[in-house]
Coordinates of C-alpha atoms in Angstrom, one line a residue:
M287 CA -15.7 -78.8 -85.8
P288 CA -17.3 -79.9 -89.0
N289 CA -18.8 -77.0 -91.0
S290 CA -22.4 -76.1 -91.2
A291 CA -23.5 -78.6 -93.6
S292 CA -21.7 -81.8 -91.7
N293 CA -24.8 -82.6 -89.6
Y294 CA -26.7 -83.3 -92.7
W295 CA -24.0 -85.3 -94.4
L296 CA -24.5 -87.8 -91.6
R297 CA -27.8 -88.8 -92.9
N298 CA -28.7 -91.7 -95.1
E299 CA -27.0 -92.3 -98.5
V300 CA -28.1 -90.1 -101.1
R301 CA -27.6 -90.5 -105.1
M302 CA -27.4 -87.1 -106.6
K303 CA -28.8 -87.2 -110.3
L304 CA -28.3 -84.4 -112.6
K305 CA -31.2 -84.5 -115.0
A306 CA -30.7 -81.1 -116.9
L307 CA -28.6 -78.0 -116.9
R308 CA -30.0 -74.6 -118.2
I309 CA -27.7 -71.7 -118.8
A310 CA -28.6 -68.2 -120.0
G311 CA -25.9 -65.2 -119.9
F312 CA -23.2 -67.2 -118.2
R313 CA -19.9 -66.2 -119.6
S314 CA -19.5 -67.1 -123.3
F315 CA -23.1 -68.6 -123.3
K316 CA -25.1 -65.8 -124.2
A317 CA -28.3 -67.3 -125.5
P318 CA -30.3 -69.7 -123.3
Q319 CA -28.9 -73.3 -123.6
E320 CA -30.3 -76.6 -122.2
L321 CA -28.3 -79.8 -121.6
D322 CA -30.8 -82.6 -121.1
L323 CA -29.3 -85.6 -119.5
T324 CA -32.6 -87.4 -118.7
N325 CA -32.0 -90.2 -120.9
V326 CA -28.1 -90.4 -121.1
P327 CA -26.9 -93.7 -119.5
P328 CA -23.9 -94.2 -117.6
G329 CA -20.6 -94.0 -119.6
L330 CA -17.5 -91.8 -120.6
Y331 CA -18.4 -89.0 -122.7
L332 CA -16.0 -86.5 -124.5
V333 CA -16.9 -82.7 -124.3
S334 CA -15.2 -81.5 -127.6
G335 CA -15.0 -77.7 -128.4
E336 CA -14.8 -75.7 -131.9
N337 CA -13.8 -71.9 -131.7
Q338 CA -15.1 -70.5 -134.9
V339 CA -14.3 -67.0 -133.7
E340 CA -10.5 -68.0 -133.3
P341 CA -10.0 -71.1 -135.2
E342 CA -6.1 -71.1 -134.6
L343 CA -7.0 -72.1 -131.0
G344 CA -8.7 -75.2 -132.0
G345 CA -11.2 -76.2 -129.5
N346 CA -9.6 -74.0 -126.7
G347 CA -12.0 -71.1 -125.6
A348 CA -15.2 -72.5 -127.0
G349 CA -16.7 -72.8 -123.7
K350 CA -16.1 -76.3 -122.3
S351 CA -14.9 -75.4 -118.9
S352 CA -17.6 -72.9 -119.0
L353 CA -20.3 -75.5 -119.2
F354 CA -18.9 -77.1 -115.8
E355 CA -18.3 -73.9 -114.2
A356 CA -21.9 -73.0 -114.6
L357 CA -23.2 -76.1 -112.6
Y358 CA -20.5 -75.2 -109.9
W359 CA -21.9 -71.4 -110.0
A360 CA -25.4 -72.5 -109.6
D361 CA -24.6 -74.5 -106.7
F362 CA -22.1 -72.3 -104.7
G363 CA -22.5 -68.7 -106.1
K364 CA -19.0 -68.7 -107.5
T365 CA -16.6 -70.2 -110.1
S366 CA -13.8 -72.9 -109.1
R367 CA -11.6 -69.9 -109.5
G368 CA -13.7 -67.8 -107.1
L369 CA -15.3 -65.4 -109.7
K370 CA -18.8 -64.1 -108.5
A371 CA -21.7 -61.9 -109.4
G372 CA -21.3 -59.7 -112.4
N373 CA -17.8 -61.2 -113.4
V374 CA -19.6 -64.4 -114.5
R375 CA -22.1 -62.7 -117.0
S376 CA -21.5 -62.6 -120.7
W377 CA -19.5 -59.6 -122.1
T378 CA -22.9 -58.1 -123.5
G379 CA -25.4 -59.5 -121.2
K380 CA -27.1 -57.6 -118.3
S381 CA -28.3 -60.8 -116.5
C382 CA -27.2 -64.3 -115.9
A383 CA -29.3 -67.3 -114.7
V384 CA -28.2 -71.0 -114.4
E385 CA -30.7 -73.7 -113.6
A386 CA -29.5 -77.2 -112.1
E387 CA -32.2 -79.8 -112.4
Y388 CA -31.3 -82.7 -109.9
E389 CA -33.8 -85.5 -109.2
E390 CA -33.8 -84.4 -105.7
G391 CA -34.8 -80.8 -106.5
T392 CA -33.9 -77.9 -108.7
V393 CA -31.4 -75.1 -108.2
L394 CA -32.1 -71.7 -109.8
R395 CA -29.5 -68.9 -109.3
T396 CA -29.8 -65.4 -111.1
W397 CA -27.6 -62.3 -111.0
N398 CA -29.3 -59.0 -111.7
P399 CA -31.4 -59.8 -109.8
N400 CA -29.5 -61.7 -107.5
E401 CA -31.8 -64.5 -106.3
L402 CA -31.3 -68.2 -105.1
L403 CA -34.2 -70.7 -105.1
W404 CA -34.7 -74.3 -104.1
N405 CA -37.4 -75.9 -105.6
G406 CA -38.9 -72.4 -106.2
T407 CA -38.4 -71.3 -102.8
V408 CA -35.8 -68.5 -102.0
V409 CA -33.1 -69.7 -99.5
D410 CA -29.6 -68.8 -98.5
Q411 CA -26.4 -70.3 -99.4
A412 CA -26.0 -72.3 -96.1
T413 CA -29.5 -73.8 -96.6
L414 CA -28.9 -74.7 -100.1
E415 CA -25.6 -76.6 -99.0
Q416 CA -27.6 -78.4 -96.3
E417 CA -30.0 -79.6 -99.0
L418 CA -27.4 -80.5 -101.4
R419 CA -25.1 -82.0 -98.7
L420 CA -22.2 -80.3 -100.5
S421 CA -19.8 -77.8 -100.0
P422 CA -17.2 -76.1 -102.4
E423 CA -14.2 -78.2 -101.0
T424 CA -15.9 -81.5 -101.3
S425 CA -17.3 -80.8 -104.8
L426 CA -14.0 -80.0 -106.1
S427 CA -12.8 -83.5 -104.8
T428 CA -15.8 -85.6 -105.7
F429 CA -17.4 -84.6 -109.0
F430 CA -15.9 -81.5 -110.4
F431 CA -12.1 -81.9 -111.1
S432 CA -11.2 -78.3 -112.7
Q433 CA -8.0 -77.9 -114.5
T434 CA -7.5 -74.7 -112.5
E435 CA -7.8 -76.2 -109.3
P436 CA -5.0 -78.3 -107.8
F437 CA -5.8 -82.2 -107.3
F438 CA -5.7 -83.6 -103.8
L439 CA -2.2 -84.7 -104.0
D440 CA -1.3 -81.1 -105.1
L441 CA -2.5 -79.6 -101.7
S442 CA 0.0 -79.1 -98.8
A443 CA -0.2 -81.7 -96.1
P444 CA -2.4 -79.4 -93.6
A445 CA -4.6 -78.4 -96.7
R446 CA -5.1 -82.1 -97.3
M447 CA -5.8 -82.8 -93.7
D448 CA -8.4 -79.8 -93.6
I449 CA -10.5 -81.5 -96.4
Y450 CA -10.1 -85.1 -94.9
A451 CA -10.8 -83.8 -91.3
Q452 CA -14.0 -82.0 -92.8
V453 CA -15.4 -85.0 -94.7
L454 CA -14.6 -87.6 -91.9
A455 CA -15.8 -84.9 -89.1
L456 CA -12.5 -85.5 -87.5
D457 CA -13.0 -82.2 -85.8
F458 CA -16.2 -83.5 -84.4
W459 CA -14.2 -86.0 -82.3
D460 CA -11.6 -83.5 -81.3
H461 CA -14.6 -81.2 -80.5
K462 CA -16.3 -84.2 -78.4
S463 CA -13.1 -84.9 -76.7
D464 CA -12.6 -81.1 -75.9
Q465 CA -16.3 -81.1 -74.6
A466 CA -15.6 -84.1 -72.5
K467 CA -12.4 -82.5 -71.1
A468 CA -14.6 -79.2 -70.4
L469 CA -17.5 -81.3 -68.9
A470 CA -14.9 -83.4 -66.8
R471 CA -13.4 -80.0 -65.6
E472 CA -16.9 -78.9 -64.8
A473 CA -17.9 -81.9 -63.0
E474 CA -14.6 -82.0 -61.2
Q475 CA -15.4 -78.1 -59.9
A476 CA -19.1 -79.4 -59.3
A477 CA -17.6 -82.2 -57.1
Q478 CA -15.4 -80.0 -55.3
A479 CA -18.3 -77.7 -54.8
L480 CA -20.5 -80.7 -53.6
A481 CA -17.8 -82.0 -51.4
V482 CA -17.6 -78.7 -49.7
E483 CA -21.4 -78.6 -49.5
H484 CA -21.5 -82.1 -47.9
A485 CA -18.8 -81.2 -45.5
R486 CA -20.7 -78.2 -44.4
L487 CA -24.0 -80.1 -44.1
D488 CA -22.2 -82.8 -42.2
S489 CA -20.9 -80.1 -39.7
K490 CA -24.2 -78.6 -39.3
V491 CA -25.8 -82.0 -38.5
Q492 CA -23.1 -82.5 -35.9
T493 CA -23.6 -79.0 -34.5
L494 CA -27.4 -79.5 -34.3
Q495 CA -26.8 -82.8 -32.6
Q496 CA -24.9 -81.1 -29.9
V497 CA -28.0 -78.8 -29.1
D498 CA -29.6 -80.1 -25.8
Y499 CA -33.1 -78.7 -24.8
S500 CA -33.9 -81.0 -22.0
S501 CA -32.6 -78.9 -19.1
D502 CA -34.4 -76.1 -20.6
L503 CA -37.8 -78.2 -21.1
E504 CA -37.7 -79.3 -17.5
T505 CA -37.1 -75.8 -16.0
W506 CA -39.8 -74.3 -18.3
D507 CA -42.4 -77.2 -17.2
K508 CA -41.8 -76.5 -13.6
E509 CA -42.2 -72.8 -14.0
H510 CA -45.4 -73.5 -16.0
T511 CA -46.7 -75.9 -13.4
S512 CA -46.1 -73.2 -10.7
R513 CA -47.8 -70.5 -13.0
L514 CA -50.9 -72.9 -13.5
L515 CA -51.2 -73.6 -9.8
A516 CA -50.9 -69.7 -8.9
A517 CA -53.6 -69.0 -11.7
Q518 CA -55.8 -71.8 -10.4
R519 CA -55.5 -70.3 -6.9
D520 CA -56.4 -67.0 -8.2
V521 CA -59.5 -68.2 -9.6
G522 CA -60.3 -70.0 -6.4
N523 CA -59.6 -67.1 -4.1
V524 CA -61.8 -64.8 -6.3
E525 CA -64.7 -67.5 -6.7
Q526 CA -64.7 -67.8 -2.9
E527 CA -64.9 -64.1 -2.4
I528 CA -67.8 -63.9 -5.0
N529 CA -69.5 -66.7 -2.9
N530 CA -69.1 -64.7 0.3
L531 CA -70.1 -61.3 -1.1
A532 CA -73.3 -63.1 -2.6
I533 CA -74.2 -64.5 0.9
E534 CA -73.7 -61.2 2.4
L535 CA -75.5 -59.5 -0.3
D536 CA -78.6 -62.0 0.2
A537 CA -78.4 -61.2 3.9
M538 CA -78.2 -57.7 3.4
V539 CA -81.3 -57.6 1.0
T540 CA -83.2 -59.9 3.7
A541 CA -82.2 -57.1 6.5
L542 CA -83.4 -54.4 4.1
V543 CA -86.8 -56.1 3.3
K544 CA -87.4 -56.4 7.2
A545 CA -86.1 -53.0 7.9
N546 CA -88.4 -51.5 5.4
K547 CA -91.4 -53.2 7.2
E548 CA -90.3 -52.0 10.4
L549 CA -90.1 -48.6 8.9
A550 CA -93.4 -48.5 7.6
R551 CA -94.7 -49.5 11.2
H552 CA -92.5 -46.7 12.6
R553 CA -93.7 -44.2 10.0
T554 CA -97.2 -44.6 11.0
A555 CA -96.4 -44.2 14.7
M556 CA -94.2 -41.1 13.7
E557 CA -97.1 -39.5 12.2
S558 CA -99.4 -40.1 15.2
T559 CA -96.6 -38.8 17.5
R560 CA -96.0 -35.9 15.2
S561 CA -99.8 -34.9 15.3
A562 CA -99.8 -35.0 19.0
L563 CA -96.7 -32.9 19.1
T564 CA -98.1 -30.4 16.6
S565 CA -101.5 -30.2 18.9
A566 CA -99.3 -29.8 22.0
Q567 CA -97.5 -27.2 20.5
R568 CA -100.4 -25.3 19.5
A569 CA -102.0 -25.5 22.8
K570 CA -99.0 -24.1 24.5
A571 CA -98.6 -21.5 22.2
A572 CA -102.3 -20.3 22.8
A573 CA -102.0 -20.7 26.5
D574 CA -98.8 -18.6 26.3
A575 CA -100.9 -16.1 24.0
E576 CA -103.5 -16.0 27.0
V577 CA -101.0 -15.6 29.7
Q578 CA -99.8 -12.7 27.8
V579 CA -103.2 -11.2 27.5
A580 CA -104.0 -11.7 31.1
G581 CA -100.6 -10.2 32.2
K582 CA -101.5 -7.1 30.0
A583 CA -104.8 -7.1 31.7
L584 CA -103.3 -7.2 35.0
Q585 CA -101.0 -4.7 34.4
A586 CA -103.3 -2.4 33.0
A587 CA -105.7 -2.8 36.0
T588 CA -102.7 -2.4 38.5
Q589 CA -101.8 0.7 36.6
E590 CA -105.5 1.9 36.6
L591 CA -105.6 1.2 40.3
Q592 CA -102.6 3.1 40.9
R593 CA -103.7 6.1 38.8
F594 CA -106.9 6.3 40.6
K595 CA -105.5 6.4 43.9
E596 CA -103.2 9.1 42.8
L597 CA -105.8 10.9 41.7
G598 CA -107.1 14.3 43.9
V599 CA -109.9 16.3 43.0
G600 CA -111.7 16.4 39.7
E601 CA -113.7 14.3 37.5
C602 CA -113.5 10.4 37.4
P603 CA -111.5 9.4 34.4
E604 CA -114.0 6.3 34.1
C605 CA -117.4 7.9 34.7
G606 CA -116.8 11.6 34.4
Q607 CA -118.6 12.2 37.8
Q608 CA -116.8 14.3 40.5
L609 CA -114.6 12.5 42.7
S610 CA -115.9 12.1 46.1
S611 CA -114.4 10.2 49.0
L612 CA -117.3 7.8 48.5
H613 CA -117.1 7.7 45.1
K614 CA -113.3 7.1 45.0
G615 CA -113.5 4.6 47.9
E616 CA -116.1 2.8 45.8
H617 CA -114.3 2.8 42.7
T618 CA -111.0 2.1 44.2
K619 CA -112.8 -1.0 45.7
H620 CA -114.0 -1.7 42.3
L621 CA -110.6 -1.3 40.8
K622 CA -109.1 -3.8 43.2
Q623 CA -111.7 -6.2 42.8
K624 CA -111.0 -6.0 39.0
E625 CA -107.1 -6.0 39.7
A626 CA -107.7 -9.2 41.8
A627 CA -109.8 -11.0 39.3
T628 CA -107.4 -10.1 36.5
A629 CA -104.5 -11.5 38.8
A630 CA -106.5 -14.6 39.2
L631 CA -107.2 -15.0 35.7
L632 CA -103.5 -14.5 35.0
Q633 CA -102.6 -17.3 37.5
E634 CA -105.1 -19.6 35.8
K635 CA -103.6 -19.0 32.4
K636 CA -100.2 -19.4 33.6
A637 CA -101.1 -22.8 35.0
L638 CA -102.8 -23.6 31.7
A639 CA -99.7 -22.7 30.1
Q640 CA -97.7 -24.6 32.5
S641 CA -99.8 -27.6 31.6
A642 CA -99.6 -27.1 28.1
A643 CA -95.8 -26.7 28.1
K644 CA -95.7 -30.0 30.1
G645 CA -97.9 -31.6 27.3
Q646 CA -95.7 -30.3 24.5
E647 CA -92.5 -31.5 26.4
T648 CA -94.2 -34.9 26.8
A649 CA -95.0 -35.0 23.2
E650 CA -91.5 -33.9 22.1
L651 CA -89.8 -36.5 24.2
A652 CA -92.1 -39.1 22.8
F653 CA -91.4 -37.9 19.0
N654 CA -87.6 -37.6 19.8
K655 CA -87.7 -41.1 21.4
L656 CA -89.6 -42.6 18.4
S657 CA -87.3 -40.8 15.9
A658 CA -84.2 -42.0 17.7
S659 CA -85.5 -45.6 17.4
A660 CA -86.2 -45.2 13.4
P661 CA -84.1 -48.1 11.5
S662 CA -80.7 -46.8 9.7
L663 CA -81.9 -47.7 6.0
Q664 CA -79.3 -45.4 4.5
N665 CA -76.5 -47.0 6.0
M666 CA -78.0 -50.4 4.9
E667 CA -78.4 -49.2 1.2
Q668 CA -74.9 -47.8 1.2
R669 CA -73.6 -51.3 2.4
K670 CA -75.8 -52.9 -0.1
E671 CA -74.4 -50.8 -2.9
S672 CA -70.8 -51.4 -1.5
I673 CA -71.4 -55.2 -1.5
E674 CA -72.6 -55.0 -5.2
T675 CA -69.6 -53.0 -6.2
S676 CA -67.2 -55.4 -4.8
L677 CA -69.1 -58.2 -6.5
R678 CA -68.8 -56.6 -9.8
S679 CA -65.1 -56.1 -9.4
A680 CA -64.8 -59.8 -8.2
N681 CA -66.5 -61.0 -11.0
S682 CA -64.2 -59.1 -13.4
R683 CA -61.4 -60.3 -11.5
K684 CA -62.7 -63.7 -12.0
F685 CA -63.0 -63.1 -15.6
N686 CA -59.4 -61.9 -15.9
A687 CA -58.1 -64.7 -13.7
T688 CA -60.0 -67.5 -15.7
K689 CA -58.7 -65.9 -19.0
N690 CA -55.1 -65.9 -17.4
L691 CA -55.8 -69.6 -16.4
G692 CA -56.8 -70.5 -19.8
A693 CA -53.8 -68.6 -21.3
V694 CA -51.7 -70.5 -19.1
K695 CA -52.9 -73.8 -19.8
K696 CA -52.5 -73.1 -23.6
E697 CA -48.9 -72.2 -23.2
V698 CA -46.6 -74.5 -25.1
N699 CA -43.1 -75.1 -23.9
P700 CA -41.1 -73.2 -26.5
F701 CA -38.1 -75.4 -26.0
R702 CA -40.3 -78.2 -27.2
Q703 CA -40.8 -76.4 -30.5
L704 CA -37.3 -75.8 -30.5
Q705 CA -36.3 -79.2 -29.8
E706 CA -38.6 -80.4 -32.7
T707 CA -37.5 -77.7 -35.2
N708 CA -33.9 -78.8 -34.2
R709 CA -34.9 -82.4 -35.0
Q710 CA -36.3 -81.4 -38.2
E711 CA -33.4 -79.3 -39.3
I712 CA -31.1 -82.3 -38.3
K713 CA -33.3 -84.5 -40.4
A714 CA -33.6 -82.2 -43.3
A715 CA -29.8 -81.5 -43.2
A716 CA -29.0 -85.0 -42.9
A717 CA -31.2 -86.0 -46.0
T718 CA -29.6 -83.1 -47.9
A719 CA -26.3 -84.4 -47.1
A720 CA -27.1 -87.8 -48.1
A721 CA -28.6 -86.4 -51.4
T722 CA -25.6 -84.2 -51.6
L723 CA -23.2 -87.3 -51.1
K724 CA -25.2 -89.2 -53.7
E725 CA -24.9 -86.4 -56.2
L726 CA -21.2 -86.3 -55.2
N727 CA -20.7 -89.8 -56.0
E728 CA -22.8 -89.4 -59.1
T729 CA -20.7 -86.3 -60.3
R730 CA -17.4 -88.2 -59.5
E731 CA -18.7 -91.2 -61.5
L732 CA -19.8 -88.9 -64.2
Q733 CA -16.4 -87.2 -64.0
A734 CA -14.7 -90.5 -64.5
R735 CA -16.8 -91.3 -67.6
F736 CA -16.0 -87.6 -68.8
E737 CA -12.3 -88.2 -68.3
F738 CA -12.6 -91.7 -70.1
W739 CA -14.2 -89.9 -73.1
I740 CA -11.4 -87.4 -73.3
K741 CA -9.3 -90.1 -74.6
G742 CA -12.3 -92.4 -75.9
F743 CA -13.2 -89.8 -78.6
K744 CA -9.7 -89.3 -79.7
D745 CA -9.5 -93.1 -79.8
V746 CA -12.8 -93.1 -82.1
R747 CA -11.2 -90.4 -84.2
F748 CA -8.0 -92.5 -84.6
Q749 CA -10.1 -95.5 -85.4
I750 CA -12.1 -93.6 -88.0
I751 CA -8.7 -92.3 -89.3
Q752 CA -7.4 -95.8 -89.5
E753 CA -10.4 -97.3 -91.2
S754 CA -10.5 -94.4 -93.8
L755 CA -7.1 -94.7 -94.4
T756 CA -7.1 -98.4 -95.0
Q757 CA -10.0 -97.5 -97.6
L758 CA -8.2 -94.8 -99.0
N759 CA -5.1 -96.6 -99.6
A760 CA -7.1 -99.6 -101.4
E761 CA -9.1 -97.0 -103.5
A762 CA -5.9 -94.9 -104.5
N763 CA -3.9 -98.2 -105.3
E764 CA -6.7 -99.8 -107.2
C765 CA -7.0 -96.6 -109.5
L766 CA -3.3 -96.5 -109.6
H767 CA -3.2 -99.9 -111.0
Q768 CA -5.9 -99.1 -113.4
L769 CA -3.7 -96.3 -114.6
G770 CA -1.2 -98.7 -115.7
L771 CA 1.2 -98.4 -112.6
Q772 CA 0.7 -101.8 -111.3
S773 CA 4.2 -102.1 -109.3
W774 CA 3.5 -98.8 -107.8
G775 CA 1.9 -97.7 -104.6
L776 CA 0.7 -94.8 -102.5
E777 CA 0.9 -94.8 -98.9
F778 CA -1.4 -92.3 -96.8
A779 CA -1.1 -91.3 -93.2
V780 CA -2.0 -88.3 -90.9
E781 CA 1.1 -88.4 -89.0
R782 CA 4.6 -89.8 -88.9
E783 CA 7.5 -89.9 -86.6
T784 CA 10.4 -87.8 -87.9
K785 CA 14.3 -88.7 -87.6
S786 CA 14.4 -86.6 -84.5
G787 CA 11.8 -88.6 -82.8
G788 CA 9.2 -86.0 -83.1
V789 CA 5.8 -86.5 -84.8
K790 CA 4.9 -84.6 -87.9
R791 CA 1.1 -84.0 -88.5
G792 CA -0.9 -83.5 -91.4
F793 CA -2.1 -85.8 -94.3
I794 CA 0.9 -87.4 -95.4
C795 CA 1.3 -89.1 -98.9
N796 CA 4.3 -91.4 -99.9
V797 CA 5.0 -92.8 -103.1
L798 CA 6.2 -96.6 -103.6
S799 CA 8.0 -97.2 -107.0
P800 CA 10.2 -99.9 -108.4
Y801 CA 12.9 -97.3 -108.6
T802 CA 13.2 -96.5 -104.9
E803 CA 14.0 -98.8 -102.0
E804 CA 12.0 -96.8 -99.5
A805 CA 8.8 -94.8 -99.9
V806 CA 9.2 -91.2 -101.1
P807 CA 7.1 -88.2 -100.0
W808 CA 4.9 -87.1 -102.7
E809 CA 6.1 -83.5 -102.5
A810 CA 9.6 -85.0 -103.2
W811 CA 8.5 -87.1 -106.3
S812 CA 9.3 -85.6 -109.6
G813 CA 9.0 -88.5 -112.1
G814 CA 7.1 -88.8 -115.2
E815 CA 4.5 -90.8 -113.6
S816 CA 3.2 -87.8 -111.4
Q817 CA 0.1 -87.0 -113.4
R818 CA -1.1 -90.7 -113.0
L819 CA -0.2 -90.6 -109.2
R820 CA -2.1 -87.4 -109.1
L821 CA -5.0 -88.9 -110.8
A822 CA -5.0 -92.0 -108.8
G823 CA -4.8 -90.0 -105.5
Q824 CA -7.8 -87.8 -106.7
L825 CA -9.9 -90.8 -107.7
G826 CA -9.2 -92.4 -104.5
I827 CA -10.1 -89.6 -102.4
S828 CA -13.3 -89.1 -104.5
N829 CA -14.2 -92.6 -103.7
L830 CA -13.5 -92.4 -100.0
L831 CA -15.4 -88.9 -99.8
C832 CA -18.4 -90.3 -101.6
A833 CA -18.6 -93.2 -99.4
R834 CA -18.3 -91.0 -96.1
L835 CA -20.6 -88.4 -97.1
G836 CA -23.1 -90.9 -98.2
H837 CA -23.2 -89.4 -101.6
E838 CA -23.5 -91.1 -105.0
F839 CA -23.0 -88.7 -107.8
D840 CA -24.1 -89.8 -111.1
F841 CA -22.0 -87.6 -112.9
E842 CA -18.4 -86.4 -112.9
F843 CA -16.8 -83.3 -114.9
W844 CA -12.9 -83.8 -115.7
D845 CA -11.6 -80.6 -117.1
E846 CA -8.3 -81.4 -119.3
P847 CA -7.0 -84.2 -117.1
S848 CA -4.6 -85.6 -119.8
N849 CA -2.2 -82.8 -119.3
W850 CA 1.4 -84.2 -118.9
L851 CA 0.5 -87.7 -119.9
N852 CA 1.7 -89.7 -122.9
A853 CA -0.4 -91.6 -125.1
G854 CA -0.1 -94.9 -123.1
G855 CA -1.0 -92.8 -119.9
I856 CA -3.9 -91.2 -121.6
N857 CA -5.4 -94.6 -122.8
S858 CA -5.1 -96.0 -119.3
L859 CA -6.8 -92.9 -117.7
L860 CA -9.6 -93.2 -120.3
Q861 CA -10.1 -96.9 -119.8
A862 CA -10.1 -96.3 -116.1
L863 CA -12.7 -93.7 -116.2
R864 CA -14.9 -95.8 -118.4
E865 CA -14.5 -98.7 -116.0
R866 CA -15.4 -96.2 -113.2
A867 CA -18.5 -95.0 -115.0
Q868 CA -19.7 -98.7 -115.2
R869 CA -18.9 -99.7 -112.0
Y870 CA -20.4 -96.7 -110.2
G871 CA -23.2 -95.9 -112.7
K872 CA -21.8 -92.5 -113.6
R873 CA -22.1 -90.4 -116.7
I874 CA -18.5 -89.0 -116.8
F875 CA -17.6 -86.2 -119.1
I876 CA -14.2 -85.3 -120.2
A877 CA -13.4 -81.6 -121.6
D878 CA -10.0 -81.8 -123.4
H879 CA -8.3 -80.1 -126.3
R880 CA -6.6 -83.3 -127.5
A881 CA -8.1 -85.5 -130.1
F882 CA -8.4 -88.9 -128.5
D883 CA -8.1 -92.2 -130.4
F884 CA -10.7 -93.6 -127.9
D885 CA -14.3 -95.1 -128.4
F886 CA -16.3 -92.9 -126.1
D887 CA -19.7 -93.7 -125.3
G888 CA -21.0 -90.4 -126.7
E889 CA -20.0 -86.6 -127.4
L890 CA -21.2 -83.5 -126.4
K891 CA -19.6 -80.5 -128.7
V892 CA -19.4 -77.0 -127.7
V893 CA -19.2 -74.5 -130.6
K894 CA -18.4 -70.8 -130.2
T895 CA -19.4 -68.4 -132.9
D896 CA -19.9 -64.5 -133.0
T897 CA -23.2 -64.9 -131.0
G898 CA -21.5 -66.7 -128.2
S899 CA -21.2 -70.4 -127.3
S900 CA -23.5 -73.2 -127.5
F901 CA -23.6 -76.8 -127.4
L902 CA -25.0 -79.2 -129.8
P903 CA -27.3 -82.2 -128.9
L904 CA -25.4 -84.8 -127.2
V905 CA -24.4 -87.8 -129.7
L906 CA -24.7 -91.1 -128.0
K907 CA -22.9 -94.2 -129.7
N908 CA -25.5 -96.9 -130.8

């Protein structure tokens, strides 16, 4: 995959214009320095050096390279050699600061304290690289060509491929192909799961369709009809019973009214009869008392007569006279008469008592007969209460029977609900099965698309490589011709077939020369033209990277590019760089220890003294 800044590199083209560079405490630059490039036009400029501390070194050690490294450190927090933090400060300095002012914004990096700002806002390194749309690797291949860092052709084939793949985002297409492969695999797994689910749903539909509730529905309906008829009969029977009881109750109430009237009349007769009976009973009691009195009087007279008869001589117990025969005879006669009168009275009283007894008996018979003829109201009341109880019970049973009838009427055939549920389940399962089948077909179609893009993204990658290689070959060979090697050529490829028939991958470079019949791998080349070949390759890859990154740098820094070049080669290089500056509108700065016999567009001189390095104002050619 491309690095974290790759997404930003795919934006619209951006022209990076360096307006000024300010340095303080960086390596040999102790005092604050400012390089103002605001009004410097495109051209080729020489950065020369004067080492007054060690004159025997000429311009070496003056700080020419440090000037370029300061910009690199400001952007990436390290030098091209990898020096960081306190290793970049001046020997006597306690802090370090470099500010690079671009037209797009300003970078300020400090050490002690460590701080990184973009347009006055603290940011991290990743954010800055996103804003600048730069990485350390691309910088060393586009605008800063350090003498300490290998050129593009000096890198191993895999290292070249890493830079190439990064800039062209080739790993992006590999990643997309891998994503497509993973998505195709996920789609295949999803399709398999959907196929299983569809088979399950289809089987469920078939199983549900085999369920038949017709017989259960018919049986339940018959049983329900029987229950309904029975409930209706129960209600009818209890209603008939209630009607009968009501009729009986009405008759009983009527009978009770009549009986109560008869009872009232009977009670009146009973009262009269009872009074007569009471009088008869009283008369009989009085007669019985008189009979007893008369009986006792008779008994007393009889006893008195008997005692008198038994008397001898002496005084009369009645009158106290001396008993004489005459007196005794007369008194006996008197006693007999008294006894007879008493006996007659007794008979009279007995006759009266007998008559009173007959009157009582007659009264009792009349009373008993009247009592026996009294209406039986108690039984009638009991029957009435019994009818009312039965009527209440019947009404209760009617309520229950009516309630039961209503419940039976409300009964719903459960099999009809089961049948409807089954129908709905079939419908839902069939709909889900159809949706699943549709999703399955879509997933399979998606799987086919993903499978197409597994190779499709690789084809895009290959097309990008082929287009970029065509561009790179044109760019590099044009630069090669500008450097004076008109009969030479560079061929670039990302893979090649080996003698054994295999494929060797990596960024491959071959050299075509007048001295060989076939192309020779760059790694095997050792001729004197190597430096110009290296420079052509570097210029070609720089042009390619700028075009692909959408970057237009208006500046380039070349540190000691003339190494291993003869006078003719140096002249060709300088001419090519000047033409490059004019064609692309760049300010190209060359730092070199040699004295060139060339008409530069201006010169920036770096002087090193005991107080450190400084650069004189840039002198422009009139």
